[in-house]
XYZ file of C-alpha atoms in Angstrom:
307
model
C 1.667 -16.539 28.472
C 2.915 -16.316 24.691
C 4.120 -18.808 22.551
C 5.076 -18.620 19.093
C 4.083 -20.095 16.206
C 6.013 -19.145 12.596
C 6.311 -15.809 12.389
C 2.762 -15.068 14.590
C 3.182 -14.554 18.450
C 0.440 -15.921 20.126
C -1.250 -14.341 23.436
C -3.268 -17.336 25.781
C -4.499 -14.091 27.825
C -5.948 -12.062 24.479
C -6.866 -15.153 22.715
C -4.948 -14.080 19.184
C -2.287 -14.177 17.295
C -0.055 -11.500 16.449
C 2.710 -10.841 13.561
C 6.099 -10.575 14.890
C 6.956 -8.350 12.524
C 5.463 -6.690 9.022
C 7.315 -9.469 7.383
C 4.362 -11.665 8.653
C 1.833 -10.057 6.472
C 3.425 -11.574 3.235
C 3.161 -14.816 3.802
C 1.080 -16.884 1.726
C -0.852 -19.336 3.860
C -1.778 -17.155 6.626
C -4.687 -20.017 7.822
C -8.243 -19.159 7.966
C -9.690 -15.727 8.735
C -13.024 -14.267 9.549
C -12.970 -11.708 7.284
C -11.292 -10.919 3.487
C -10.765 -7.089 2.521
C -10.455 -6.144 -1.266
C -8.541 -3.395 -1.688
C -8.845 -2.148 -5.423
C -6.687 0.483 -6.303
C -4.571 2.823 -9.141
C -1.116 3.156 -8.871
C -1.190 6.558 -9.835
C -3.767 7.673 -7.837
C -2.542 9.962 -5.227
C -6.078 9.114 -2.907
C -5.271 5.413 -2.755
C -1.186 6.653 -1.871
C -2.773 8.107 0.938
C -4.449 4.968 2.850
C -0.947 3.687 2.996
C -0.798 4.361 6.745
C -4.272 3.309 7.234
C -3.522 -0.115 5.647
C -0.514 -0.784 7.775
C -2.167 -0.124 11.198
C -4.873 -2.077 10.158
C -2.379 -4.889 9.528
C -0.147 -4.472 12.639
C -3.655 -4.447 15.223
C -5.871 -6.222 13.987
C -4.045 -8.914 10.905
C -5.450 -11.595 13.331
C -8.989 -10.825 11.786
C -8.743 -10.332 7.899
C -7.023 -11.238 4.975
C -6.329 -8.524 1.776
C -6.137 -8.831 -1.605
C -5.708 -5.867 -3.626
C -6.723 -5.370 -7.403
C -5.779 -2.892 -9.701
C -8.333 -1.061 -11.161
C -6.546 0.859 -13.584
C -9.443 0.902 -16.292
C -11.301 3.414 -14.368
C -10.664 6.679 -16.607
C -12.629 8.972 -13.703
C -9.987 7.962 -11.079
C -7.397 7.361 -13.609
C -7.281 10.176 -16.314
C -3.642 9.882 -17.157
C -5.662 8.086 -20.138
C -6.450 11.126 -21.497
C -4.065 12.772 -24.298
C -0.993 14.709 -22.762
C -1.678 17.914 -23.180
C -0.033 20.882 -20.697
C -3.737 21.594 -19.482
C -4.393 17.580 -17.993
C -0.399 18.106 -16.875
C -1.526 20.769 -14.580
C -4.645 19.180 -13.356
C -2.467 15.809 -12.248
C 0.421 17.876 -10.668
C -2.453 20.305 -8.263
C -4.395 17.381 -7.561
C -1.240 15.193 -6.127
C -0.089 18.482 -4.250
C -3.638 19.097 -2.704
C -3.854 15.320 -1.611
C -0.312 15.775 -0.274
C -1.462 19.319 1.805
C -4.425 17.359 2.983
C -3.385 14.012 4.126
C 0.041 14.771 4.878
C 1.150 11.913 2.778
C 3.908 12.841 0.576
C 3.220 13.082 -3.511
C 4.721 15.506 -5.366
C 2.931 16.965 -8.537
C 6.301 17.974 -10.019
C 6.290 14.836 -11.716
C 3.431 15.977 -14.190
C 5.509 18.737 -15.370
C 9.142 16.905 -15.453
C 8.393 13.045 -15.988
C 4.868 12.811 -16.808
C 3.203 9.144 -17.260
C 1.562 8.834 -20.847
C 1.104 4.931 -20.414
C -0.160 4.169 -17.017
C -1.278 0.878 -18.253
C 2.507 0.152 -17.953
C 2.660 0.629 -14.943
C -0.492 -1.639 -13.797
C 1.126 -4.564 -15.890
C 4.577 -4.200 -14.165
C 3.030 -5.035 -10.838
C 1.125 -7.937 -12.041
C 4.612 -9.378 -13.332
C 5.694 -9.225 -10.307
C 2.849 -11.057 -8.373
C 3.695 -13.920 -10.770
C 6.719 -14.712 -8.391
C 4.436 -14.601 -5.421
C 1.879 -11.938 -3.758
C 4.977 -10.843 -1.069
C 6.835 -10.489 -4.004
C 4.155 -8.178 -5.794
C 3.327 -6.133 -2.415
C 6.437 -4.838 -1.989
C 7.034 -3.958 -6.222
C 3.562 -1.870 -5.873
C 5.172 0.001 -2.549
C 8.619 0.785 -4.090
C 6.867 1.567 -7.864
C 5.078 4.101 -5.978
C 7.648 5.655 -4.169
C 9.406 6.180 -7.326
C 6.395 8.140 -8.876
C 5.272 9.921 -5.274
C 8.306 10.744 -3.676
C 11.250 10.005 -6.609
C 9.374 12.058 -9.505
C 9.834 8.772 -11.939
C 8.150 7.852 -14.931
C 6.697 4.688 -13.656
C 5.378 3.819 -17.393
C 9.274 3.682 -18.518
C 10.561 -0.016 -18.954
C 13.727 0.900 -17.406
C 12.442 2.512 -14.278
C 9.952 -0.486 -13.674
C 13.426 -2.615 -14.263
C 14.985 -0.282 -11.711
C 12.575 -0.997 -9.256
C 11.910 -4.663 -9.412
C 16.219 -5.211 -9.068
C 15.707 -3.871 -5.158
C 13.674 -6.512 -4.242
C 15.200 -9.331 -2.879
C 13.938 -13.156 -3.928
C 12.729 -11.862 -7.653
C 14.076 -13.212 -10.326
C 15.026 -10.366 -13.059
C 15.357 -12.131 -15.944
C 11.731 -13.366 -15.382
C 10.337 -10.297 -14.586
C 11.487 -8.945 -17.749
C 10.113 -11.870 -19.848
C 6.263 -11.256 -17.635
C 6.751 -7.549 -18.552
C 5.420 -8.725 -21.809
C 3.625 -11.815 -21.236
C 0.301 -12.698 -21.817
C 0.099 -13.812 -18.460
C 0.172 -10.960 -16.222
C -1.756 -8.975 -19.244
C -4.643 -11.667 -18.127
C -3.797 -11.033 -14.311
C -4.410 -7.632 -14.881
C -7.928 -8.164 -17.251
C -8.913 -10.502 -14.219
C -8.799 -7.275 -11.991
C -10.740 -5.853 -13.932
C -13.098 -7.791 -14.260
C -13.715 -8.218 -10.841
C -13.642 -4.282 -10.494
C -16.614 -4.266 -12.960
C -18.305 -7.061 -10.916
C -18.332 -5.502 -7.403
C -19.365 -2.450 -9.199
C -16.240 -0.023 -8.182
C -17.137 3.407 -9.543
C -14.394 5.063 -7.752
C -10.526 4.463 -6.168
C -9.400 4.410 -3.314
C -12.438 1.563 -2.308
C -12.109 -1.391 -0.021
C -14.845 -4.151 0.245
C -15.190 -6.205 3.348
C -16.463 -9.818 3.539
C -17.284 -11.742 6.375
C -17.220 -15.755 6.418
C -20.718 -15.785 5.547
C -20.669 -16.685 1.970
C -24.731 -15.619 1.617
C -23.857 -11.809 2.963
C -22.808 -9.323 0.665
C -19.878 -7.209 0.872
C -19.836 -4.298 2.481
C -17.829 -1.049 -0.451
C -16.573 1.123 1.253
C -15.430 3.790 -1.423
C -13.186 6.484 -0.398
C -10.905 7.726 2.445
C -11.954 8.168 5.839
C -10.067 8.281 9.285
C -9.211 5.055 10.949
C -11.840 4.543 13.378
C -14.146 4.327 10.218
C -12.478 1.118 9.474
C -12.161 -0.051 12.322
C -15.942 0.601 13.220
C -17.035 -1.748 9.940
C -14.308 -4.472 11.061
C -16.144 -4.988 14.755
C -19.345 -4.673 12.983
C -19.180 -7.312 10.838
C -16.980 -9.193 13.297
C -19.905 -8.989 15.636
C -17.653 -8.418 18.796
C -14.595 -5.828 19.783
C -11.264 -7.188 18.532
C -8.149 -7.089 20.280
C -5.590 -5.334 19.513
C -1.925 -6.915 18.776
C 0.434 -5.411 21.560
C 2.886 -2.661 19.360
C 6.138 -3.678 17.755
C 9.293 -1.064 18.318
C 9.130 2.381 15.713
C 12.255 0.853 14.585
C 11.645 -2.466 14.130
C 8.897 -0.917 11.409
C 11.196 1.478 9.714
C 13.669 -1.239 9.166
C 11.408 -3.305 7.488
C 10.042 -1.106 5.251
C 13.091 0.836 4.821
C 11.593 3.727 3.401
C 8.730 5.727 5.130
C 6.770 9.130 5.536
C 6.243 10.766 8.845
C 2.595 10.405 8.306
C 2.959 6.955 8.172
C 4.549 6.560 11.237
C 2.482 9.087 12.911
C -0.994 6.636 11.885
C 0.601 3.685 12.618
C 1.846 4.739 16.417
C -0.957 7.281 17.513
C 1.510 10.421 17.380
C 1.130 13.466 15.467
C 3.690 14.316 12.718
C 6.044 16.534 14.794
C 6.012 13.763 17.586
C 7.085 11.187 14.799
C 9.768 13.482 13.475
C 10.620 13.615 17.251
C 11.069 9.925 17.519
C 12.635 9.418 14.348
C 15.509 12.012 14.729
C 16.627 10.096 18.085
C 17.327 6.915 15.716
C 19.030 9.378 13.879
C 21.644 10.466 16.556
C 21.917 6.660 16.946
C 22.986 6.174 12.819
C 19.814 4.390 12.422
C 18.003 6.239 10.280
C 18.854 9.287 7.674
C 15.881 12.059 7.249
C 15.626 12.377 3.754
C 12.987 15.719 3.369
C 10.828 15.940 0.186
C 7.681 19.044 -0.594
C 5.704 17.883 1.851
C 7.114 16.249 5.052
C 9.884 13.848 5.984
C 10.509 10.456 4.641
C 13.051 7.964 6.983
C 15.459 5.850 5.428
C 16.840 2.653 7.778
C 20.532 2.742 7.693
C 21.346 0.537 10.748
């Protein structure tokens, strides 16, 4: 038997609670939760682009387990060395390391951008998506996604005021005029000293890293710096849960795309257990249907929800 309650399903049989849909992730008050992941991460950094499918399957099996907060640690100049003066010899270095992430982890960046927009003023970038999380933490999640689809996948200059504009009017429920004020405020410039500050604190020497905490306030968190497959993460969440979650029963391929709108092959591959040919499989029978348009980019497919 299931009954719901707001936008979780709940399962008497598996003893959980499951989002209906990604939209479920976003909300604020999500009640209490054995475990909190910190997430901190660089915008620009192609490695952290690339635990984008990771972080969604973690969300759509096991969001019945663990909250996230992510924090931007864009002060780290090893992980971020956009800090560096432009020069055409650091231009090269960005553009081969986003196309070697991209060849490796089949998640789409494209290292064009280095030679045709490249980003002098990442710090920019960083402050942008704390004005956003002043109008709420959905409201920031989903400016980080689509600022970073416009620097992976678009080839924008995510440091320009006007693309950072750009992306924050396709976001339904934020206020513009706002948005533009924060650009410049000293509030989200604190927001974005708080991160990091707490990046110093937990002692992050490198991005992608995710911390896990369990409900025991006298254990330590457990850094996890780097990217690994899957089962890695899962591994460390039944570890510290000290039994085997269950799994939330699968929502529909499209269900997914239409709520995110936009997304990679490889995403959709990680997310439903299929290899990147079987998701390009499954995507291109929405496509006969009008549901989706393949939109191809250097490396693999991205799937735009048209339906």
């Amino acid at each position: 038997m299931k009954t719901k309650e707001g936008n979780f399903v709940c399962y008497d049989d598996l003893g959980i609670c499951c989002p209906e849909e990604p939209s479920s992730f976003y909300i604020q008050n999500q009640g209490k939760k054995p475990l909190e992941i910190y997430i901190f991460i660089d915008p620009l950094c192609p490695e952290c682009w690339a635990l984008e499918p990771i972080i969604k399957k973690l969300q759509m099996e096991y969001a019945n387990y663990f909250k996230i907060r992510t924090f931007l640690g864009y002060e780290l100049k090893k992980m971020n060395p956009c800090t560096n003066p432009k020069n055409s010899r650091h231009q090269k270095q960005m553009a081969q390391s986003y196309d070697e992430t991209a060849t490796r982890t089949g998640m789409p960046c494209d290292g064009d951008v280095w030679y045709e927009q490249p980003i002098s003023m990442p710090y920019n970038a960083s402050l942008a998506v704390k004005a956003a999380e002043l109008q709420g933490g959905a409201v920031g999640s989903k400016y980080l996604r689509l600022l970073r689809e416009a620097l992976f996948l678009h080839k924008q200059n995510i440091a320009d005021e006007e693309v950072l504009i750009k992306c924050a009017e396709k976001i339904k429920g934020l206020d513009i005029g706002e948005f533009k004020c924060d650009l410049h405020s000293e509030s989200a410039a604190k927001a974005l000293k708080a991160d990091a500050c707490t990046t110093k604190e937990m002692d992050v020497q490198s991005l992608p890293t995710l911390v896990f905490f369990s409900d025991n306030v006298d254990e330590p968190g457990l850094s996890v710096p780097g990217l690994y497959d899957y089962s890695v993460y899962v591994d460390i969440i039944t570890d510290m849960l000290g039994f085997e979650p269950e799994k939330c029963p699968p929502i529909s391929v499209e269900r997914f795309v239409k709520f995110y709108t936009l997304v990679a092959s490889k995403e959709i591959a990680v997310v439903f257990d299929m290899t990147c040919e079987e998701a390009d499989r499954e995507m291109k029978k929405l496509q006969i249907q009008q549901k989706v348009e393949c939109v191809p980019v250097k490396f693999g497919n991205l799937w735009r929800y048209v339906g």
